[in-house]
DNA sequence: TAGGCATATGATAAAGTTATCATATAGACT
DNA sequence: AGTCTATATGATAACTTTATCATATGCCTA
């Protein structure tokens, strides 16, 4: 039986984990990287997002262990952690399809 | 191959799904409900959170399909969707343990 | 139907998050 | 070294989310 402090600690990590996923920019990036590794510039081109926006969010994803980087000359190639993230994302789809309509009507979270 | 619109639609649902998880209050509630179903008052007592705060967040969790309610006289008993949510939460623990330190140092997301 | 308990809801100020702009760093090539 | 290209970082205004307060609804029992 873990102590209360440990429970709260774990909750906080859960929260960080989910927040990393809960942003449109980061999700777009994750979806792209599911297909293949990409550089920052490539992500910018494919999404239309500004470079700075992409870099900031990649930094977040890297911190959270979602993506790995390999320096390649002047470029940095980002790829998903396939062992943990890809199976997780796949699993979510099931729940999301089931509760599609309800999710859309959750007043607490904005739809933008 | 899904259309671009469908991909964005799915992303949006993913985002809603994760936002539901990414809040301290809601995670505390989820952790409690993993053990057994509880009424609003019981959740308030166990967490120390205000009744209104708990109700608002339960509403969100219900919309997202995380919890179910059964009216029981004057009380409403909330329980987790054990088929989808409990396995998902278990799966997260693995990733979270692996990336504990990094999650804690993600500057984008506040640690509060 | 009156009163009490359990829960829900609406409005809003405070707190947190995001995109953007401007600027910095770092590698490659001359 | 100087320049170009790729990426990272810091500050901040705009936006989103949260907790809280006040109040409303709904069920029960007398």
PDB file of C-alpha atoms (C1' of nucleotides) in Angstrom:
ATOM      1  CA  UNK A   1       0.000   0.000   0.000  1.00  0.00           C
ATOM      2  CA  UNK A   2       1.766   3.196  -1.152  1.00  0.00           C
ATOM      3  CA  UNK A   3       1.863   6.241   1.071  1.00  0.00           C
ATOM      4  CA  UNK A   4      -0.384   9.206   0.389  1.00  0.00           C
ATOM      5  CA  UNK A   5       2.571  11.304  -0.744  1.00  0.00           C
ATOM      6  CA  UNK A   6       3.542   8.666  -3.289  1.00  0.00           C
ATOM      7  CA  UNK A   7      -0.001   8.514  -4.602  1.00  0.00           C
ATOM      8  CA  UNK A   8      -0.050  12.267  -5.119  1.00  0.00           C
ATOM      9  CA  UNK A   9       3.367  12.127  -6.756  1.00  0.00           C
ATOM     10  CA  UNK A  10       2.101   9.510  -9.184  1.00  0.00           C
ATOM     11  CA  UNK A  11      -1.031  11.491  -9.907  1.00  0.00           C
ATOM     12  CA  UNK A  12       1.044  14.476 -10.734  1.00  0.00           C
ATOM     13  CA  UNK A  13       3.059  12.471 -13.224  1.00  0.00           C
ATOM     14  CA  UNK A  14      -0.104  11.107 -14.755  1.00  0.00           C
ATOM     15  CA  UNK A  15      -1.319  14.628 -15.125  1.00  0.00           C
ATOM     16  CA  UNK A  16       1.860  15.752 -16.838  1.00  0.00           C
ATOM     17  CA  UNK A  17       1.686  12.747 -19.112  1.00  0.00           C
ATOM     18  CA  UNK A  18      -1.845  13.561 -20.209  1.00  0.00           C
ATOM     19  CA  UNK A  19      -1.246  17.245 -20.598  1.00  0.00           C
ATOM     20  CA  UNK A  20       1.517  16.417 -23.020  1.00  0.00           C
ATOM     21  CA  UNK A  21      -1.087  14.629 -25.124  1.00  0.00           C
ATOM     22  CA  UNK A  22      -3.872  17.126 -24.666  1.00  0.00           C
ATOM     23  CA  UNK A  23      -2.754  19.801 -27.061  1.00  0.00           C
ATOM     24  CA  UNK A  24      -3.651  20.070 -30.720  1.00  0.00           C
ATOM     25  CA  UNK A  25      -0.168  20.981 -31.920  1.00  0.00           C
ATOM     26  CA  UNK A  26       1.467  18.109 -30.082  1.00  0.00           C
ATOM     27  CA  UNK A  27      -1.138  15.616 -31.239  1.00  0.00           C
ATOM     28  CA  UNK A  28      -0.654  16.652 -34.864  1.00  0.00           C
ATOM     29  CA  UNK A  29       3.059  16.130 -34.459  1.00  0.00           C
ATOM     30  CA  UNK A  30       2.522  12.738 -32.849  1.00  0.00           C
ATOM     31  CA  UNK A  31       0.202  11.652 -35.654  1.00  0.00           C
ATOM     32  CA  UNK A  32       2.805  12.643 -38.249  1.00  0.00           C
ATOM     33  CA  UNK A  33       5.602  10.874 -36.431  1.00  0.00           C
ATOM     34  CA  UNK A  34       3.536   7.682 -36.260  1.00  0.00           C
ATOM     35  CA  UNK A  35       4.227   7.343 -39.967  1.00  0.00           C
ATOM     36  CA  UNK A  36       7.951   8.135 -39.983  1.00  0.00           C
ATOM     37  CA  UNK A  37      10.654  10.230 -38.308  1.00  0.00           C
ATOM     38  CA  UNK A  38      10.842  13.845 -39.402  1.00  0.00           C
ATOM     39  CA  UNK A  39      12.977  16.945 -38.982  1.00  0.00           C
ATOM     40  CA  UNK A  40      11.619  20.173 -37.536  1.00  0.00           C
ATOM     41  CA  UNK A  41      11.443  21.789 -40.951  1.00  0.00           C
ATOM     42  CA  UNK A  42       9.555  18.833 -42.373  1.00  0.00           C
ATOM     43  CA  UNK A  43       7.039  19.002 -39.533  1.00  0.00           C
ATOM     44  CA  UNK A  44       6.582  22.713 -40.163  1.00  0.00           C
ATOM     45  CA  UNK A  45       5.960  22.129 -43.862  1.00  0.00           C
ATOM     46  CA  UNK A  46       3.471  19.322 -43.305  1.00  0.00           C
ATOM     47  CA  UNK A  47       1.485  21.062 -40.601  1.00  0.00           C
ATOM     48  CA  UNK A  48       1.841  24.695 -41.595  1.00  0.00           C
ATOM     49  CA  UNK A  49       2.790  25.509 -38.006  1.00  0.00           C
ATOM     50  CA  UNK A  50       5.465  28.055 -37.250  1.00  0.00           C
ATOM     51  CA  UNK A  51       8.946  26.790 -36.561  1.00  0.00           C
ATOM     52  CA  UNK A  52       9.061  28.191 -33.079  1.00  0.00           C
ATOM     53  CA  UNK A  53       5.745  26.629 -32.213  1.00  0.00           C
ATOM     54  CA  UNK A  54       6.942  23.243 -33.401  1.00  0.00           C
ATOM     55  CA  UNK A  55      10.249  23.479 -31.544  1.00  0.00           C
ATOM     56  CA  UNK A  56       8.616  24.475 -28.283  1.00  0.00           C
ATOM     57  CA  UNK A  57       6.216  21.590 -28.460  1.00  0.00           C
ATOM     58  CA  UNK A  58       8.830  19.067 -29.523  1.00  0.00           C
ATOM     59  CA  UNK A  59      10.778  20.070 -26.463  1.00  0.00           C
ATOM     60  CA  UNK A  60       7.776  19.215 -24.332  1.00  0.00           C
ATOM     61  CA  UNK A  61       7.306  15.884 -26.076  1.00  0.00           C
ATOM     62  CA  UNK A  62      10.973  15.063 -25.650  1.00  0.00           C
ATOM     63  CA  UNK A  63      10.893  15.870 -21.951  1.00  0.00           C
ATOM     64  CA  UNK A  64       7.952  13.589 -21.525  1.00  0.00           C
ATOM     65  CA  UNK A  65       9.722  10.741 -23.295  1.00  0.00           C
ATOM     66  CA  UNK A  66       7.344  10.647 -26.234  1.00  0.00           C
ATOM     67  CA  UNK A  67       9.941  11.425 -28.878  1.00  0.00           C
ATOM     68  CA  UNK A  68      13.639  10.810 -29.382  1.00  0.00           C
ATOM     69  CA  UNK A  69      16.059  12.998 -31.336  1.00  0.00           C
ATOM     70  CA  UNK A  70      19.014  12.163 -33.500  1.00  0.00           C
ATOM     71  CA  UNK A  71      21.294  14.940 -34.615  1.00  0.00           C
ATOM     72  CA  UNK A  72      22.053  14.600 -38.312  1.00  0.00           C
ATOM     73  CA  UNK A  73      24.439  17.330 -39.398  1.00  0.00           C
ATOM     74  CA  UNK A  74      22.526  20.538 -39.275  1.00  0.00           C
ATOM     75  CA  UNK A  75      19.208  18.723 -38.874  1.00  0.00           C
ATOM     76  CA  UNK A  76      17.559  17.050 -35.929  1.00  0.00           C
ATOM     77  CA  UNK A  77      15.377  14.089 -36.672  1.00  0.00           C
ATOM     78  CA  UNK A  78      12.525  13.381 -34.277  1.00  0.00           C
ATOM     79  CA  UNK A  79      10.894   9.972 -33.907  1.00  0.00           C
ATOM     80  CA  UNK A  80       8.252   8.457 -31.633  1.00  0.00           C
ATOM     81  CA  UNK A  81       9.057   6.029 -28.869  1.00  0.00           C
ATOM     82  CA  UNK A  82       7.467   3.112 -30.667  1.00  0.00           C
ATOM     83  CA  UNK A  83       7.570   0.750 -27.733  1.00  0.00           C
ATOM     84  CA  UNK A  84       5.396   2.843 -25.447  1.00  0.00           C
ATOM     85  CA  UNK A  85       3.657   5.625 -27.328  1.00  0.00           C
ATOM     86  CA  UNK A  86       2.402   3.919 -30.451  1.00  0.00           C
ATOM     87  CA  UNK A  87       0.591   1.091 -28.574  1.00  0.00           C
ATOM     88  CA  UNK A  88      -0.886   3.611 -26.180  1.00  0.00           C
ATOM     89  CA  UNK A  89      -2.244   5.787 -28.966  1.00  0.00           C
ATOM     90  CA  UNK A  90      -3.741   2.749 -30.639  1.00  0.00           C
ATOM     91  CA  UNK A  91      -5.459   1.765 -27.414  1.00  0.00           C
ATOM     92  CA  UNK A  92      -7.020   5.188 -27.015  1.00  0.00           C
ATOM     93  CA  UNK A  93      -8.730   4.985 -30.370  1.00  0.00           C
ATOM     94  CA  UNK A  94     -11.006   2.268 -29.043  1.00  0.00           C
ATOM     95  CA  UNK A  95     -12.277   4.350 -26.152  1.00  0.00           C
ATOM     96  CA  UNK A  96     -12.515   7.473 -28.246  1.00  0.00           C
ATOM     97  CA  UNK A  97     -14.606   5.830 -30.919  1.00  0.00           C
ATOM     98  CA  UNK A  98     -16.949   4.474 -28.254  1.00  0.00           C
ATOM     99  CA  UNK A  99     -17.475   7.839 -26.538  1.00  0.00           C
ATOM    100  CA  UNK A 100     -17.154  10.132 -29.543  1.00  0.00           C
ATOM    101  CA  UNK A 101     -20.392  12.033 -29.074  1.00  0.00           C
ATOM    102  CA  UNK A 102     -20.029  12.432 -25.342  1.00  0.00           C
ATOM    103  CA  UNK A 103     -16.513  13.757 -25.605  1.00  0.00           C
ATOM    104  CA  UNK A 104     -17.768  16.361 -28.032  1.00  0.00           C
ATOM    105  CA  UNK A 105     -20.343  17.544 -25.534  1.00  0.00           C
ATOM    106  CA  UNK A 106     -18.149  17.869 -22.479  1.00  0.00           C
ATOM    107  CA  UNK A 107     -18.748  21.456 -21.456  1.00  0.00           C
ATOM    108  CA  UNK A 108     -15.678  21.639 -19.257  1.00  0.00           C
ATOM    109  CA  UNK A 109     -13.250  21.351 -22.129  1.00  0.00           C
ATOM    110  CA  UNK A 110     -13.403  23.684 -25.071  1.00  0.00           C
ATOM    111  CA  UNK A 111     -13.753  22.314 -28.558  1.00  0.00           C
ATOM    112  CA  UNK A 112     -11.350  24.712 -30.274  1.00  0.00           C
TER     113      UNK A 112
ATOM    114  CA  UNK B   1      -6.974   6.049 -45.801  1.00  0.00           C
ATOM    115  CA  UNK B   2      -9.077   8.550 -43.790  1.00  0.00           C
ATOM    116  CA  UNK B   3      -9.637  12.064 -45.119  1.00  0.00           C
ATOM    117  CA  UNK B   4      -7.779  15.008 -43.616  1.00  0.00           C
ATOM    118  CA  UNK B   5     -10.966  16.266 -41.986  1.00  0.00           C
ATOM    119  CA  UNK B   6     -11.484  12.916 -40.284  1.00  0.00           C
ATOM    120  CA  UNK B   7      -7.919  12.905 -39.019  1.00  0.00           C
ATOM    121  CA  UNK B   8      -8.396  16.356 -37.469  1.00  0.00           C
ATOM    122  CA  UNK B   9     -11.701  15.273 -36.004  1.00  0.00           C
ATOM    123  CA  UNK B  10     -10.009  12.289 -34.399  1.00  0.00           C
ATOM    124  CA  UNK B  11      -7.201  14.447 -33.090  1.00  0.00           C
ATOM    125  CA  UNK B  12      -9.714  16.711 -31.489  1.00  0.00           C
ATOM    126  CA  UNK B  13     -11.343  13.797 -29.713  1.00  0.00           C
ATOM    127  CA  UNK B  14      -7.979  12.538 -28.575  1.00  0.00           C
ATOM    128  CA  UNK B  15      -7.279  15.956 -27.185  1.00  0.00           C
ATOM    129  CA  UNK B  16     -10.567  16.049 -25.282  1.00  0.00           C
ATOM    130  CA  UNK B  17      -9.903  12.592 -23.954  1.00  0.00           C
ATOM    131  CA  UNK B  18      -6.497  13.575 -22.632  1.00  0.00           C
ATOM    132  CA  UNK B  19      -7.651  16.856 -21.192  1.00  0.00           C
ATOM    133  CA  UNK B  20     -10.176  14.943 -19.173  1.00  0.00           C
ATOM    134  CA  UNK B  21      -7.302  13.013 -17.636  1.00  0.00           C
ATOM    135  CA  UNK B  22      -4.921  15.905 -17.292  1.00  0.00           C
ATOM    136  CA  UNK B  23      -6.363  17.599 -14.250  1.00  0.00           C
ATOM    137  CA  UNK B  24      -5.403  16.957 -10.668  1.00  0.00           C
ATOM    138  CA  UNK B  25      -8.944  16.925  -9.293  1.00  0.00           C
ATOM    139  CA  UNK B  26     -10.195  14.491 -11.893  1.00  0.00           C
ATOM    140  CA  UNK B  27      -7.215  12.193 -11.472  1.00  0.00           C
ATOM    141  CA  UNK B  28      -7.711  12.063  -7.715  1.00  0.00           C
ATOM    142  CA  UNK B  29     -11.316  11.108  -8.301  1.00  0.00           C
ATOM    143  CA  UNK B  30     -10.332   8.443 -10.818  1.00  0.00           C
ATOM    144  CA  UNK B  31      -7.794   6.971  -8.414  1.00  0.00           C
ATOM    145  CA  UNK B  32     -10.410   6.767  -5.678  1.00  0.00           C
ATOM    146  CA  UNK B  33     -12.972   5.178  -7.963  1.00  0.00           C
ATOM    147  CA  UNK B  34     -10.456   2.536  -9.024  1.00  0.00           C
ATOM    148  CA  UNK B  35     -10.962   1.049  -5.582  1.00  0.00           C
ATOM    149  CA  UNK B  36     -14.761   1.229  -5.384  1.00  0.00           C
ATOM    150  CA  UNK B  37     -17.816   3.253  -6.404  1.00  0.00           C
ATOM    151  CA  UNK B  38     -18.491   6.353  -4.315  1.00  0.00           C
ATOM    152  CA  UNK B  39     -21.077   9.064  -3.837  1.00  0.00           C
ATOM    153  CA  UNK B  40     -20.267  12.746  -4.281  1.00  0.00           C
ATOM    154  CA  UNK B  41     -20.206  13.312  -0.543  1.00  0.00           C
ATOM    155  CA  UNK B  42     -17.843  10.404  -0.018  1.00  0.00           C
ATOM    156  CA  UNK B  43     -15.493  11.763  -2.675  1.00  0.00           C
ATOM    157  CA  UNK B  44     -15.582  15.175  -0.983  1.00  0.00           C
ATOM    158  CA  UNK B  45     -14.738  13.642   2.385  1.00  0.00           C
ATOM    159  CA  UNK B  46     -11.894  11.535   1.087  1.00  0.00           C
ATOM    160  CA  UNK B  47     -10.294  14.257  -0.989  1.00  0.00           C
ATOM    161  CA  UNK B  48     -11.142  17.346   1.025  1.00  0.00           C
ATOM    162  CA  UNK B  49     -12.340  19.006  -2.187  1.00  0.00           C
ATOM    163  CA  UNK B  50     -15.378  21.220  -2.210  1.00  0.00           C
ATOM    164  CA  UNK B  51     -18.661  19.675  -3.269  1.00  0.00           C
ATOM    165  CA  UNK B  52     -19.108  22.008  -6.200  1.00  0.00           C
ATOM    166  CA  UNK B  53     -15.626  21.298  -7.447  1.00  0.00           C
ATOM    167  CA  UNK B  54     -16.264  17.562  -7.304  1.00  0.00           C
ATOM    168  CA  UNK B  55     -19.632  17.797  -9.044  1.00  0.00           C
ATOM    169  CA  UNK B  56     -18.268  19.944 -11.865  1.00  0.00           C
ATOM    170  CA  UNK B  57     -15.468  17.522 -12.501  1.00  0.00           C
ATOM    171  CA  UNK B  58     -17.632  14.433 -12.247  1.00  0.00           C
ATOM    172  CA  UNK B  59     -19.805  15.974 -14.903  1.00  0.00           C
ATOM    173  CA  UNK B  60     -16.787  16.238 -17.155  1.00  0.00           C
ATOM    174  CA  UNK B  61     -15.760  12.652 -16.442  1.00  0.00           C
ATOM    175  CA  UNK B  62     -19.262  11.441 -17.147  1.00  0.00           C
ATOM    176  CA  UNK B  63     -19.427  13.275 -20.449  1.00  0.00           C
ATOM    177  CA  UNK B  64     -16.168  11.688 -21.477  1.00  0.00           C
ATOM    178  CA  UNK B  65     -17.433   8.228 -20.627  1.00  0.00           C
ATOM    179  CA  UNK B  66     -14.993   7.651 -17.811  1.00  0.00           C
ATOM    180  CA  UNK B  67     -17.585   7.215 -15.096  1.00  0.00           C
ATOM    181  CA  UNK B  68     -21.135   5.932 -14.828  1.00  0.00           C
ATOM    182  CA  UNK B  69     -23.787   7.065 -12.354  1.00  0.00           C
ATOM    183  CA  UNK B  70     -26.504   5.210 -10.552  1.00  0.00           C
ATOM    184  CA  UNK B  71     -29.137   7.148  -8.701  1.00  0.00           C
ATOM    185  CA  UNK B  72     -29.701   5.645  -5.283  1.00  0.00           C
ATOM    186  CA  UNK B  73     -32.409   7.548  -3.472  1.00  0.00           C
ATOM    187  CA  UNK B  74     -31.016  10.881  -2.566  1.00  0.00           C
ATOM    188  CA  UNK B  75     -27.493   9.789  -3.475  1.00  0.00           C
ATOM    189  CA  UNK B  76     -25.720   9.336  -6.789  1.00  0.00           C
ATOM    190  CA  UNK B  77     -23.094   6.662  -6.901  1.00  0.00           C
ATOM    191  CA  UNK B  78     -20.261   7.115  -9.381  1.00  0.00           C
ATOM    192  CA  UNK B  79     -18.152   4.250 -10.705  1.00  0.00           C
ATOM    193  CA  UNK B  80     -15.393   3.893 -13.283  1.00  0.00           C
ATOM    194  CA  UNK B  81     -15.926   2.273 -16.642  1.00  0.00           C
ATOM    195  CA  UNK B  82     -13.859  -0.758 -15.740  1.00  0.00           C
ATOM    196  CA  UNK B  83     -13.696  -2.156 -19.245  1.00  0.00           C
ATOM    197  CA  UNK B  84     -11.933   0.794 -20.810  1.00  0.00           C
ATOM    198  CA  UNK B  85     -10.563   3.151 -18.173  1.00  0.00           C
ATOM    199  CA  UNK B  86      -8.966   0.834 -15.676  1.00  0.00           C
ATOM    200  CA  UNK B  87      -6.812  -1.023 -18.251  1.00  0.00           C
ATOM    201  CA  UNK B  88      -5.805   2.282 -19.781  1.00  0.00           C
ATOM    202  CA  UNK B  89      -4.715   3.734 -16.461  1.00  0.00           C
ATOM    203  CA  UNK B  90      -2.725   0.604 -15.707  1.00  0.00           C
ATOM    204  CA  UNK B  91      -0.957   0.865 -19.035  1.00  0.00           C
ATOM    205  CA  UNK B  92       0.050   4.461 -18.380  1.00  0.00           C
ATOM    206  CA  UNK B  93       1.836   3.549 -15.187  1.00  0.00           C
ATOM    207  CA  UNK B  94       4.459   1.719 -17.196  1.00  0.00           C
ATOM    208  CA  UNK B  95       5.339   4.707 -19.325  1.00  0.00           C
ATOM    209  CA  UNK B  96       5.156   7.083 -16.405  1.00  0.00           C
ATOM    210  CA  UNK B  97       7.528   5.051 -14.280  1.00  0.00           C
ATOM    211  CA  UNK B  98       9.991   4.903 -17.162  1.00  0.00           C
ATOM    212  CA  UNK B  99       9.967   8.653 -17.813  1.00  0.00           C
ATOM    213  CA  UNK B 100       9.365   9.904 -14.280  1.00  0.00           C
ATOM    214  CA  UNK B 101      12.260  12.335 -14.088  1.00  0.00           C
ATOM    215  CA  UNK B 102      11.785  13.740 -17.560  1.00  0.00           C
ATOM    216  CA  UNK B 103       8.106  14.377 -17.024  1.00  0.00           C
ATOM    217  CA  UNK B 104       8.980  16.336 -13.927  1.00  0.00           C
ATOM    218  CA  UNK B 105      11.286  18.579 -15.898  1.00  0.00           C
ATOM    219  CA  UNK B 106       8.985  19.440 -18.766  1.00  0.00           C
ATOM    220  CA  UNK B 107       9.014  23.232 -18.707  1.00  0.00           C
ATOM    221  CA  UNK B 108       5.907  23.561 -20.846  1.00  0.00           C
ATOM    222  CA  UNK B 109       3.623  22.079 -18.242  1.00  0.00           C
ATOM    223  CA  UNK B 110       3.495  23.450 -14.745  1.00  0.00           C
ATOM    224  CA  UNK B 111       4.142  21.174 -11.820  1.00  0.00           C
ATOM    225  CA  UNK B 112       1.452  22.586  -9.503  1.00  0.00           C
TER     226      UNK B 112
ATOM    227  C1'  DT C   1     -45.953  20.939   1.649  1.00  0.00           C
ATOM    228  C1'  DA C   2     -42.109  22.195   4.534  1.00  0.00           C
ATOM    229  C1'  DG C   3     -37.565  21.370   5.779  1.00  0.00           C
ATOM    230  C1'  DG C   4     -33.344  19.087   5.295  1.00  0.00           C
ATOM    231  C1'  DC C   5     -29.848  16.731   2.902  1.00  0.00           C
ATOM    232  C1'  DA C   6     -27.397  15.534  -1.591  1.00  0.00           C
ATOM    233  C1'  DT C   7     -26.081  17.090  -5.754  1.00  0.00           C
ATOM    234  C1'  DA C   8     -25.990  20.256  -9.869  1.00  0.00           C
ATOM    235  C1'  DT C   9     -25.348  24.585 -12.245  1.00  0.00           C
ATOM    236  C1'  DG C  10     -23.978  29.492 -13.580  1.00  0.00           C
ATOM    237  C1'  DA C  11     -20.900  33.361 -13.250  1.00  0.00           C
ATOM    238  C1'  DT C  12     -16.443  34.965 -12.521  1.00  0.00           C
ATOM    239  C1'  DA C  13     -11.781  35.998 -10.832  1.00  0.00           C
ATOM    240  C1'  DA C  14      -7.441  33.760 -10.586  1.00  0.00           C
ATOM    241  C1'  DA C  15      -4.277  30.599 -12.493  1.00  0.00           C
ATOM    242  C1'  DG C  16      -2.391  28.046 -16.227  1.00  0.00           C
ATOM    243  C1'  DT C  17      -1.334  27.294 -21.258  1.00  0.00           C
ATOM    244  C1'  DT C  18      -0.500  28.639 -25.970  1.00  0.00           C
ATOM    245  C1'  DA C  19       1.177  30.917 -30.085  1.00  0.00           C
ATOM    246  C1'  DT C  20       3.908  34.484 -31.545  1.00  0.00           C
ATOM    247  C1'  DC C  21       7.630  37.609 -32.024  1.00  0.00           C
ATOM    248  C1'  DA C  22      12.290  38.627 -31.534  1.00  0.00           C
ATOM    249  C1'  DT C  23      16.493  36.814 -30.766  1.00  0.00           C
ATOM    250  C1'  DA C  24      20.088  33.243 -29.825  1.00  0.00           C
ATOM    251  C1'  DT C  25      22.756  29.176 -30.791  1.00  0.00           C
ATOM    252  C1'  DA C  26      24.885  25.775 -33.599  1.00  0.00           C
ATOM    253  C1'  DG C  27      26.497  23.238 -37.640  1.00  0.00           C
ATOM    254  C1'  DA C  28      28.105  23.396 -42.600  1.00  0.00           C
ATOM    255  C1'  DC C  29      30.328  25.533 -46.226  1.00  0.00           C
ATOM    256  C1'  DT C  30      33.166  29.317 -48.322  1.00  0.00           C
TER     257       DT C  30
ATOM    258  C1'  DA D   1      36.021  34.533 -39.613  1.00  0.00           C
ATOM    259  C1'  DG D   2      31.558  35.245 -42.314  1.00  0.00           C
ATOM    260  C1'  DT D   3      27.298  33.704 -44.017  1.00  0.00           C
ATOM    261  C1'  DC D   4      23.570  30.638 -44.564  1.00  0.00           C
ATOM    262  C1'  DT D   5      20.410  27.266 -42.874  1.00  0.00           C
ATOM    263  C1'  DA D   6      18.247  24.657 -39.093  1.00  0.00           C
ATOM    264  C1'  DT D   7      16.729  24.704 -34.663  1.00  0.00           C
ATOM    265  C1'  DA D   8      16.171  26.489 -29.835  1.00  0.00           C
ATOM    266  C1'  DT D   9      14.881  29.814 -26.342  1.00  0.00           C
ATOM    267  C1'  DG D  10      12.811  33.863 -23.681  1.00  0.00           C
ATOM    268  C1'  DA D  11       9.152  37.168 -22.983  1.00  0.00           C
ATOM    269  C1'  DT D  12       4.539  38.220 -23.370  1.00  0.00           C
ATOM    270  C1'  DA D  13      -0.301  38.946 -24.817  1.00  0.00           C
ATOM    271  C1'  DA D  14      -4.284  36.207 -25.844  1.00  0.00           C
ATOM    272  C1'  DC D  15      -6.716  32.417 -24.737  1.00  0.00           C
ATOM    273  C1'  DT D  16      -8.327  28.422 -21.845  1.00  0.00           C
ATOM    274  C1'  DT D  17      -9.136  26.105 -17.588  1.00  0.00           C
ATOM    275  C1'  DT D  18      -9.952  25.971 -12.741  1.00  0.00           C
ATOM    276  C1'  DA D  19     -11.850  26.653  -8.168  1.00  0.00           C
ATOM    277  C1'  DT D  20     -15.024  29.179  -5.767  1.00  0.00           C
ATOM    278  C1'  DC D  21     -19.152  31.411  -4.437  1.00  0.00           C
ATOM    279  C1'  DA D  22     -23.946  31.774  -4.665  1.00  0.00           C
ATOM    280  C1'  DT D  23     -27.842  29.620  -5.892  1.00  0.00           C
ATOM    281  C1'  DA D  24     -30.902  26.049  -7.846  1.00  0.00           C
ATOM    282  C1'  DT D  25     -32.826  21.455  -8.253  1.00  0.00           C
ATOM    283  C1'  DG D  26     -34.295  17.111  -6.613  1.00  0.00           C
ATOM    284  C1'  DC D  27     -35.328  13.397  -3.395  1.00  0.00           C
ATOM    285  C1'  DC D  28     -36.744  12.013   1.108  1.00  0.00           C
ATOM    286  C1'  DT D  29     -39.316  12.117   5.540  1.00  0.00           C
ATOM    287  C1'  DA D  30     -42.180  14.236   8.802  1.00  0.00           C
TER     288       DA D  30
END
